[in-house]
PDB file of C-alpha atoms in Angstrom:
ATOM      1  CA  UNK D  18      82.900 -63.240 237.346  1.00 66.00           C
ATOM      2  CA  UNK D  19      79.792 -65.171 236.360  1.00 79.00           C
ATOM      3  CA  UNK D  20      78.132 -67.284 239.011  1.00 92.00           C
ATOM      4  CA  UNK D  21      77.019 -70.878 238.865  1.00 95.00           C
ATOM      5  CA  UNK D  22      74.543 -71.404 236.070  1.00 96.00           C
ATOM      6  CA  UNK D  23      72.013 -74.177 235.758  1.00 97.00           C
ATOM      7  CA  UNK D  24      69.890 -75.175 232.820  1.00 97.00           C
ATOM      8  CA  UNK D  25      67.057 -75.528 232.352  1.00 97.00           C
ATOM      9  CA  UNK D  26      65.511 -73.476 235.137  1.00 96.00           C
ATOM     10  CA  UNK D  27      62.163 -75.259 234.937  1.00 97.00           C
ATOM     11  CA  UNK D  28      61.246 -78.673 233.667  1.00 96.00           C
ATOM     12  CA  UNK D  29      58.061 -80.702 233.530  1.00 97.00           C
ATOM     13  CA  UNK D  30      58.253 -84.431 232.919  1.00 97.00           C
ATOM     14  CA  UNK D  31      55.979 -87.424 233.317  1.00 97.00           C
ATOM     15  CA  UNK D  32      56.551 -90.546 235.357  1.00 97.00           C
ATOM     16  CA  UNK D  33      58.872 -93.027 233.746  1.00 97.00           C
ATOM     17  CA  UNK D  34      60.745 -90.469 231.667  1.00 97.00           C
ATOM     18  CA  UNK D  35      64.342 -89.511 232.235  1.00 97.00           C
ATOM     19  CA  UNK D  36      65.849 -86.074 232.619  1.00 98.00           C
ATOM     20  CA  UNK D  37      69.277 -84.463 232.372  1.00 98.00           C
ATOM     21  CA  UNK D  38      70.158 -81.298 234.235  1.00 98.00           C
ATOM     22  CA  UNK D  39      73.216 -79.203 233.530  1.00 98.00           C
ATOM     23  CA  UNK D  40      75.469 -77.120 235.749  1.00 98.00           C
ATOM     24  CA  UNK D  41      78.282 -74.765 234.785  1.00 97.00           C
ATOM     25  CA  UNK D  42      80.482 -73.877 237.757  1.00 95.00           C
ATOM     26  CA  UNK D  43      82.178 -70.587 238.431  1.00 93.00           C
ATOM     27  CA  UNK D  44      85.230 -70.256 236.211  1.00 92.00           C
ATOM     28  CA  UNK D  45      88.213 -71.925 237.841  1.00 89.00           C
ATOM     29  CA  UNK D  46      86.154 -73.971 240.285  1.00 90.00           C
ATOM     30  CA  UNK D  47      86.944 -77.659 240.165  1.00 88.00           C
ATOM     31  CA  UNK D  48      84.394 -79.200 242.508  1.00 90.00           C
ATOM     32  CA  UNK D  49      80.708 -79.499 241.686  1.00 94.00           C
ATOM     33  CA  UNK D  50      78.084 -80.824 244.082  1.00 95.00           C
ATOM     34  CA  UNK D  51      74.407 -81.543 243.558  1.00 97.00           C
ATOM     35  CA  UNK D  52      71.611 -81.246 246.115  1.00 97.00           C
ATOM     36  CA  UNK D  53      67.916 -82.049 246.068  1.00 97.00           C
ATOM     37  CA  UNK D  54      65.519 -79.783 247.943  1.00 97.00           C
ATOM     38  CA  UNK D  55      61.980 -80.872 248.778  1.00 96.00           C
ATOM     39  CA  UNK D  56      59.506 -79.528 251.344  1.00 92.00           C
ATOM     40  CA  UNK D  57      59.469 -82.837 253.191  1.00 89.00           C
ATOM     41  CA  UNK D  58      63.122 -83.868 253.182  1.00 92.00           C
ATOM     42  CA  UNK D  59      64.784 -80.477 252.970  1.00 93.00           C
ATOM     43  CA  UNK D  60      68.185 -80.125 251.363  1.00 96.00           C
ATOM     44  CA  UNK D  61      69.878 -83.430 250.708  1.00 96.00           C
ATOM     45  CA  UNK D  62      73.269 -84.116 249.198  1.00 95.00           C
ATOM     46  CA  UNK D  63      73.238 -86.138 245.994  1.00 96.00           C
ATOM     47  CA  UNK D  64      76.875 -86.340 244.881  1.00 93.00           C
ATOM     48  CA  UNK D  65      80.056 -84.404 244.364  1.00 93.00           C
ATOM     49  CA  UNK D  66      82.460 -84.421 241.440  1.00 93.00           C
ATOM     50  CA  UNK D  67      86.047 -83.325 241.375  1.00 90.00           C
ATOM     51  CA  UNK D  68      88.366 -83.631 238.395  1.00 89.00           C
ATOM     52  CA  UNK D  69      85.787 -85.696 236.520  1.00 92.00           C
ATOM     53  CA  UNK D  70      85.576 -88.249 239.348  1.00 92.00           C
ATOM     54  CA  UNK D  71      82.769 -88.803 241.791  1.00 92.00           C
ATOM     55  CA  UNK D  72      84.283 -88.001 245.170  1.00 87.00           C
ATOM     56  CA  UNK D  73      81.232 -88.313 247.380  1.00 87.00           C
ATOM     57  CA  UNK D  74      77.792 -89.798 247.114  1.00 91.00           C
ATOM     58  CA  UNK D  75      74.631 -89.356 249.139  1.00 92.00           C
ATOM     59  CA  UNK D  76      71.917 -91.891 249.894  1.00 92.00           C
ATOM     60  CA  UNK D  77      69.965 -91.821 246.684  1.00 95.00           C
ATOM     61  CA  UNK D  78      68.967 -94.733 244.454  1.00 95.00           C
ATOM     62  CA  UNK D  79      70.964 -95.622 241.385  1.00 95.00           C
ATOM     63  CA  UNK D  80      68.412 -93.820 239.205  1.00 97.00           C
ATOM     64  CA  UNK D  81      70.298 -90.687 240.118  1.00 97.00           C
ATOM     65  CA  UNK D  82      73.631 -90.365 238.378  1.00 96.00           C
ATOM     66  CA  UNK D  83      75.999 -87.655 237.338  1.00 97.00           C
ATOM     67  CA  UNK D  84      79.189 -86.861 235.568  1.00 96.00           C
ATOM     68  CA  UNK D  85      81.694 -84.087 235.201  1.00 97.00           C
ATOM     69  CA  UNK D  86      83.480 -83.005 232.073  1.00 96.00           C
ATOM     70  CA  UNK D  87      87.040 -81.822 231.621  1.00 94.00           C
ATOM     71  CA  UNK D  88      85.905 -78.188 231.730  1.00 93.00           C
ATOM     72  CA  UNK D  89      84.312 -78.889 235.160  1.00 93.00           C
ATOM     73  CA  UNK D  90      80.781 -78.600 233.818  1.00 97.00           C
ATOM     74  CA  UNK D  91      78.534 -81.233 235.310  1.00 97.00           C
ATOM     75  CA  UNK D  92      75.342 -83.016 234.435  1.00 98.00           C
ATOM     76  CA  UNK D  93      73.033 -85.078 236.543  1.00 98.00           C
ATOM     77  CA  UNK D  94      70.595 -87.600 235.175  1.00 98.00           C
ATOM     78  CA  UNK D  95      67.507 -89.096 236.725  1.00 97.00           C
ATOM     79  CA  UNK D  96      66.063 -92.113 235.003  1.00 95.00           C
ATOM     80  CA  UNK D  97      62.594 -93.620 235.385  1.00 96.00           C
ATOM     81  CA  UNK D  98      61.205 -90.541 237.063  1.00 97.00           C
ATOM     82  CA  UNK D  99      58.868 -90.885 240.017  1.00 97.00           C
ATOM     83  CA  UNK D 100      56.431 -88.366 241.447  1.00 96.00           C
ATOM     84  CA  UNK D 101      58.688 -88.013 244.481  1.00 96.00           C
ATOM     85  CA  UNK D 102      61.511 -86.756 242.320  1.00 97.00           C
ATOM     86  CA  UNK D 103      59.713 -83.431 241.980  1.00 97.00           C
ATOM     87  CA  UNK D 104      62.103 -81.009 243.636  1.00 97.00           C
ATOM     88  CA  UNK D 105      64.445 -78.107 243.281  1.00 97.00           C
ATOM     89  CA  UNK D 106      67.833 -79.423 242.192  1.00 97.00           C
ATOM     90  CA  UNK D 107      70.694 -77.210 243.231  1.00 96.00           C
ATOM     91  CA  UNK D 108      74.224 -77.282 241.963  1.00 96.00           C
ATOM     92  CA  UNK D 109      77.154 -75.815 243.880  1.00 94.00           C
ATOM     93  CA  UNK D 110      80.766 -75.231 242.929  1.00 92.00           C
ATOM     94  CA  UNK D 111      83.881 -74.578 244.956  1.00 88.00           C
ATOM     95  CA  UNK D 112      87.481 -73.755 244.191  1.00 83.00           C
ATOM     96  CA  UNK D 113      88.918 -76.652 246.195  1.00 71.00           C
ATOM     97  CA  UNK D 114      92.586 -75.781 245.948  1.00 63.00           C
ATOM     98  CA  UNK D 115      94.934 -78.578 246.974  1.00 57.00           C
ATOM     99  CA  UNK D 116      96.352 -77.918 250.430  1.00 53.00           C
ATOM    100  CA  UNK D 117      94.064 -74.995 251.035  1.00 55.00           C
ATOM    101  CA  UNK D 118      91.485 -74.484 253.729  1.00 58.00           C
ATOM    102  CA  UNK D 119      87.921 -75.485 253.087  1.00 63.00           C
ATOM    103  CA  UNK D 120      86.426 -73.579 250.228  1.00 69.00           C
ATOM    104  CA  UNK D 121      82.932 -72.241 250.340  1.00 81.00           C
ATOM    105  CA  UNK D 122      80.355 -73.706 248.019  1.00 87.00           C
ATOM    106  CA  UNK D 123      78.527 -71.271 245.794  1.00 91.00           C
ATOM    107  CA  UNK D 124      75.112 -72.290 244.621  1.00 94.00           C
ATOM    108  CA  UNK D 125      73.299 -71.840 241.353  1.00 95.00           C
ATOM    109  CA  UNK D 126      69.647 -70.792 241.027  1.00 94.00           C
ATOM    110  CA  UNK D 127      68.486 -74.371 240.722  1.00 95.00           C
ATOM    111  CA  UNK D 128      66.348 -76.365 238.327  1.00 97.00           C
ATOM    112  CA  UNK D 129      62.739 -76.817 239.359  1.00 97.00           C
ATOM    113  CA  UNK D 130      61.663 -80.290 238.228  1.00 98.00           C
ATOM    114  CA  UNK D 131      58.016 -81.252 238.271  1.00 97.00           C
ATOM    115  CA  UNK D 132      57.062 -84.863 237.632  1.00 97.00           C
ATOM    116  CA  UNK D 133      53.442 -85.459 236.638  1.00 96.00           C
TER     117      UNK D 133
ATOM    118  CA  UNK Q  12      76.731 -89.528 262.103  1.00 82.00           C
ATOM    119  CA  UNK Q  13      76.509 -85.872 261.260  1.00 90.00           C
ATOM    120  CA  UNK Q  14      73.365 -83.936 261.974  1.00 95.00           C
ATOM    121  CA  UNK Q  15      72.220 -80.322 262.053  1.00 97.00           C
ATOM    122  CA  UNK Q  16      69.134 -79.214 263.937  1.00 97.00           C
ATOM    123  CA  UNK Q  17      67.368 -75.913 263.496  1.00 97.00           C
ATOM    124  CA  UNK Q  18      64.562 -76.140 266.000  1.00 94.00           C
ATOM    125  CA  UNK Q  19      62.842 -72.950 264.886  1.00 97.00           C
ATOM    126  CA  UNK Q  20      60.777 -73.660 261.797  1.00 96.00           C
ATOM    127  CA  UNK Q  21      59.361 -70.154 261.445  1.00 97.00           C
ATOM    128  CA  UNK Q  22      60.085 -66.837 263.104  1.00 97.00           C
ATOM    129  CA  UNK Q  23      58.135 -63.643 262.606  1.00 97.00           C
ATOM    130  CA  UNK Q  24      59.429 -60.286 263.810  1.00 97.00           C
ATOM    131  CA  UNK Q  25      58.693 -56.657 263.239  1.00 97.00           C
ATOM    132  CA  UNK Q  26      61.243 -54.536 261.452  1.00 97.00           C
ATOM    133  CA  UNK Q  27      64.105 -53.259 263.655  1.00 97.00           C
ATOM    134  CA  UNK Q  28      63.760 -56.103 266.119  1.00 97.00           C
ATOM    135  CA  UNK Q  29      66.786 -58.289 266.808  1.00 97.00           C
ATOM    136  CA  UNK Q  30      66.380 -61.966 266.011  1.00 97.00           C
ATOM    137  CA  UNK Q  31      68.513 -65.026 266.725  1.00 97.00           C
ATOM    138  CA  UNK Q  32      68.387 -68.181 264.654  1.00 98.00           C
ATOM    139  CA  UNK Q  33      69.516 -71.292 266.497  1.00 97.00           C
ATOM    140  CA  UNK Q  34      71.655 -74.081 265.123  1.00 98.00           C
ATOM    141  CA  UNK Q  35      72.815 -77.199 266.958  1.00 98.00           C
ATOM    142  CA  UNK Q  36      75.058 -79.759 265.310  1.00 97.00           C
ATOM    143  CA  UNK Q  37      76.339 -83.266 265.910  1.00 96.00           C
ATOM    144  CA  UNK Q  38      79.550 -84.701 264.559  1.00 94.00           C
ATOM    145  CA  UNK Q  39      82.327 -87.079 265.580  1.00 92.00           C
ATOM    146  CA  UNK Q  40      84.919 -85.297 263.492  1.00 89.00           C
ATOM    147  CA  UNK Q  41      87.441 -83.165 265.349  1.00 89.00           C
ATOM    148  CA  UNK Q  42      87.862 -80.987 262.285  1.00 88.00           C
ATOM    149  CA  UNK Q  43      84.683 -79.712 260.741  1.00 91.00           C
ATOM    150  CA  UNK Q  44      83.164 -76.621 259.181  1.00 90.00           C
ATOM    151  CA  UNK Q  45      79.932 -74.803 259.837  1.00 93.00           C
ATOM    152  CA  UNK Q  46      78.057 -72.573 257.434  1.00 94.00           C
ATOM    153  CA  UNK Q  47      75.059 -70.328 257.207  1.00 96.00           C
ATOM    154  CA  UNK Q  48      73.213 -69.815 253.936  1.00 96.00           C
ATOM    155  CA  UNK Q  49      70.297 -67.558 253.073  1.00 97.00           C
ATOM    156  CA  UNK Q  50      67.641 -68.642 250.585  1.00 96.00           C
ATOM    157  CA  UNK Q  51      65.428 -65.805 249.363  1.00 93.00           C
ATOM    158  CA  UNK Q  52      62.201 -66.564 247.458  1.00 88.00           C
ATOM    159  CA  UNK Q  53      64.192 -66.742 244.217  1.00 85.00           C
ATOM    160  CA  UNK Q  54      65.599 -70.056 245.451  1.00 87.00           C
ATOM    161  CA  UNK Q  55      69.325 -69.487 245.148  1.00 89.00           C
ATOM    162  CA  UNK Q  56      71.326 -70.264 248.289  1.00 93.00           C
ATOM    163  CA  UNK Q  57      73.505 -67.332 249.269  1.00 93.00           C
ATOM    164  CA  UNK Q  58      76.627 -68.028 251.312  1.00 91.00           C
ATOM    165  CA  UNK Q  59      76.849 -65.966 254.513  1.00 93.00           C
ATOM    166  CA  UNK Q  60      79.645 -67.371 256.632  1.00 90.00           C
ATOM    167  CA  UNK Q  61      81.974 -70.317 257.220  1.00 88.00           C
ATOM    168  CA  UNK Q  62      83.450 -71.279 260.578  1.00 89.00           C
ATOM    169  CA  UNK Q  63      86.213 -73.805 261.262  1.00 87.00           C
ATOM    170  CA  UNK Q  64      85.983 -76.065 264.298  1.00 89.00           C
ATOM    171  CA  UNK Q  65      89.316 -74.815 265.594  1.00 87.00           C
ATOM    172  CA  UNK Q  66      88.289 -71.166 265.518  1.00 84.00           C
ATOM    173  CA  UNK Q  67      85.679 -70.259 268.123  1.00 81.00           C
ATOM    174  CA  UNK Q  68      86.040 -66.548 267.664  1.00 81.00           C
ATOM    175  CA  UNK Q  69      82.684 -64.906 267.132  1.00 83.00           C
ATOM    176  CA  UNK Q  70      82.204 -62.819 264.057  1.00 85.00           C
ATOM    177  CA  UNK Q  71      80.292 -59.682 263.220  1.00 85.00           C
ATOM    178  CA  UNK Q  72      79.527 -58.461 259.743  1.00 87.00           C
ATOM    179  CA  UNK Q  73      77.367 -55.378 259.704  1.00 92.00           C
ATOM    180  CA  UNK Q  74      74.016 -56.302 261.203  1.00 94.00           C
ATOM    181  CA  UNK Q  75      74.912 -59.994 261.199  1.00 95.00           C
ATOM    182  CA  UNK Q  76      76.760 -61.789 263.973  1.00 93.00           C
ATOM    183  CA  UNK Q  77      77.534 -65.397 264.690  1.00 94.00           C
ATOM    184  CA  UNK Q  78      78.137 -67.120 268.014  1.00 94.00           C
ATOM    185  CA  UNK Q  79      80.049 -70.407 267.793  1.00 94.00           C
ATOM    186  CA  UNK Q  80      80.244 -72.488 270.987  1.00 93.00           C
ATOM    187  CA  UNK Q  81      81.847 -75.909 270.763  1.00 93.00           C
ATOM    188  CA  UNK Q  82      80.898 -76.702 274.347  1.00 93.00           C
ATOM    189  CA  UNK Q  83      77.220 -76.681 273.413  1.00 95.00           C
ATOM    190  CA  UNK Q  84      77.703 -77.644 269.736  1.00 95.00           C
ATOM    191  CA  UNK Q  85      75.890 -74.529 268.659  1.00 96.00           C
ATOM    192  CA  UNK Q  86      76.413 -71.980 265.934  1.00 96.00           C
ATOM    193  CA  UNK Q  87      73.763 -69.314 266.321  1.00 96.00           C
ATOM    194  CA  UNK Q  88      73.084 -66.429 263.978  1.00 96.00           C
ATOM    195  CA  UNK Q  89      71.803 -63.035 265.095  1.00 96.00           C
ATOM    196  CA  UNK Q  90      70.415 -60.294 262.913  1.00 96.00           C
ATOM    197  CA  UNK Q  91      70.391 -56.920 264.601  1.00 96.00           C
ATOM    198  CA  UNK Q  92      67.789 -54.326 263.649  1.00 97.00           C
ATOM    199  CA  UNK Q  93      66.111 -56.652 261.169  1.00 97.00           C
ATOM    200  CA  UNK Q  94      64.845 -55.353 257.851  1.00 97.00           C
ATOM    201  CA  UNK Q  95      62.163 -56.561 255.468  1.00 96.00           C
ATOM    202  CA  UNK Q  96      64.897 -57.613 253.018  1.00 95.00           C
ATOM    203  CA  UNK Q  97      66.108 -60.118 255.617  1.00 96.00           C
ATOM    204  CA  UNK Q  98      62.972 -62.174 255.031  1.00 96.00           C
ATOM    205  CA  UNK Q  99      64.147 -65.539 253.732  1.00 97.00           C
ATOM    206  CA  UNK Q 100      64.827 -69.107 254.744  1.00 97.00           C
ATOM    207  CA  UNK Q 101      68.116 -69.495 256.570  1.00 98.00           C
ATOM    208  CA  UNK Q 102      70.038 -72.753 256.599  1.00 98.00           C
ATOM    209  CA  UNK Q 103      72.790 -73.896 258.895  1.00 97.00           C
ATOM    210  CA  UNK Q 104      75.089 -76.552 257.416  1.00 95.00           C
ATOM    211  CA  UNK Q 105      77.932 -78.803 258.519  1.00 94.00           C
ATOM    212  CA  UNK Q 106      80.814 -80.364 256.633  1.00 90.00           C
ATOM    213  CA  UNK Q 107      83.552 -82.744 257.683  1.00 83.00           C
ATOM    214  CA  UNK Q 108      87.288 -82.417 257.100  1.00 78.00           C
ATOM    215  CA  UNK Q 109      88.464 -81.631 253.590  1.00 71.00           C
ATOM    216  CA  UNK Q 110      89.553 -85.173 252.877  1.00 69.00           C
ATOM    217  CA  UNK Q 111      85.886 -86.117 253.024  1.00 70.00           C
ATOM    218  CA  UNK Q 112      85.063 -83.800 250.174  1.00 72.00           C
ATOM    219  CA  UNK Q 113      82.518 -81.033 250.007  1.00 75.00           C
ATOM    220  CA  UNK Q 114      79.395 -82.760 251.266  1.00 87.00           C
ATOM    221  CA  UNK Q 115      77.178 -80.374 253.236  1.00 91.00           C
ATOM    222  CA  UNK Q 116      74.669 -81.569 255.808  1.00 94.00           C
ATOM    223  CA  UNK Q 117      71.887 -79.010 256.106  1.00 96.00           C
ATOM    224  CA  UNK Q 118      69.445 -78.281 258.862  1.00 97.00           C
ATOM    225  CA  UNK Q 119      65.765 -78.053 258.022  1.00 97.00           C
ATOM    226  CA  UNK Q 120      65.943 -74.284 257.753  1.00 97.00           C
ATOM    227  CA  UNK Q 121      64.308 -71.413 259.599  1.00 98.00           C
ATOM    228  CA  UNK Q 122      61.891 -69.225 257.699  1.00 97.00           C
ATOM    229  CA  UNK Q 123      62.278 -65.654 258.864  1.00 97.00           C
ATOM    230  CA  UNK Q 124      59.532 -63.166 258.144  1.00 97.00           C
ATOM    231  CA  UNK Q 125      60.263 -59.524 258.884  1.00 97.00           C
ATOM    232  CA  UNK Q 126      57.159 -57.368 258.797  1.00 97.00           C
ATOM    233  CA  UNK Q 127      57.260 -53.608 258.282  1.00 95.00           C
TER     234      UNK Q 127
END
């Protein structure tokens, strides 16, 4: 079974631009979460989507947004990029069966975003 | 509020030494889940273990073992007879009950360096 895939793997943008990152979860997984990893702040939760609805949201400004499609694939968008948005963006998927115990989150390789 | 503390920023050991990575958590939830992830230089987070708050049984998987103690809010990870391939950053993470979704709160990580 293929793992979580993220595209692109590397991205360079300039301040003020916007960017869209894509995540394809493991087949059959219905929940997709996004995390930002920086040396200073560590791993921080951005948001989680389940059945095309945002189920959870972290403490990030409105410039960060996301969505999930009917096939569970997810995209996140960052508008008006700032230097501080340079980070590794990680996507994770989980099975999340109704009534089941907590399902582990499996992470993709990440997208390395550099803002110049 | 939920919080995870990994007090050890960096640990360096020589191959075959045993090493313990500490993790202390804070939460007001009575049901919660604890995780350990490994992040090798490639960047992808690799799931190692999940523990439920109602199951304090320790677990051993090969050279890896985990000690969960609710009384001290700790979930420590021990690698026995460490190997160079164990070199990575290790993250401890916490999640609330399932009805709160899949949000993971990560510690700052412990960078383990195993020298030959």
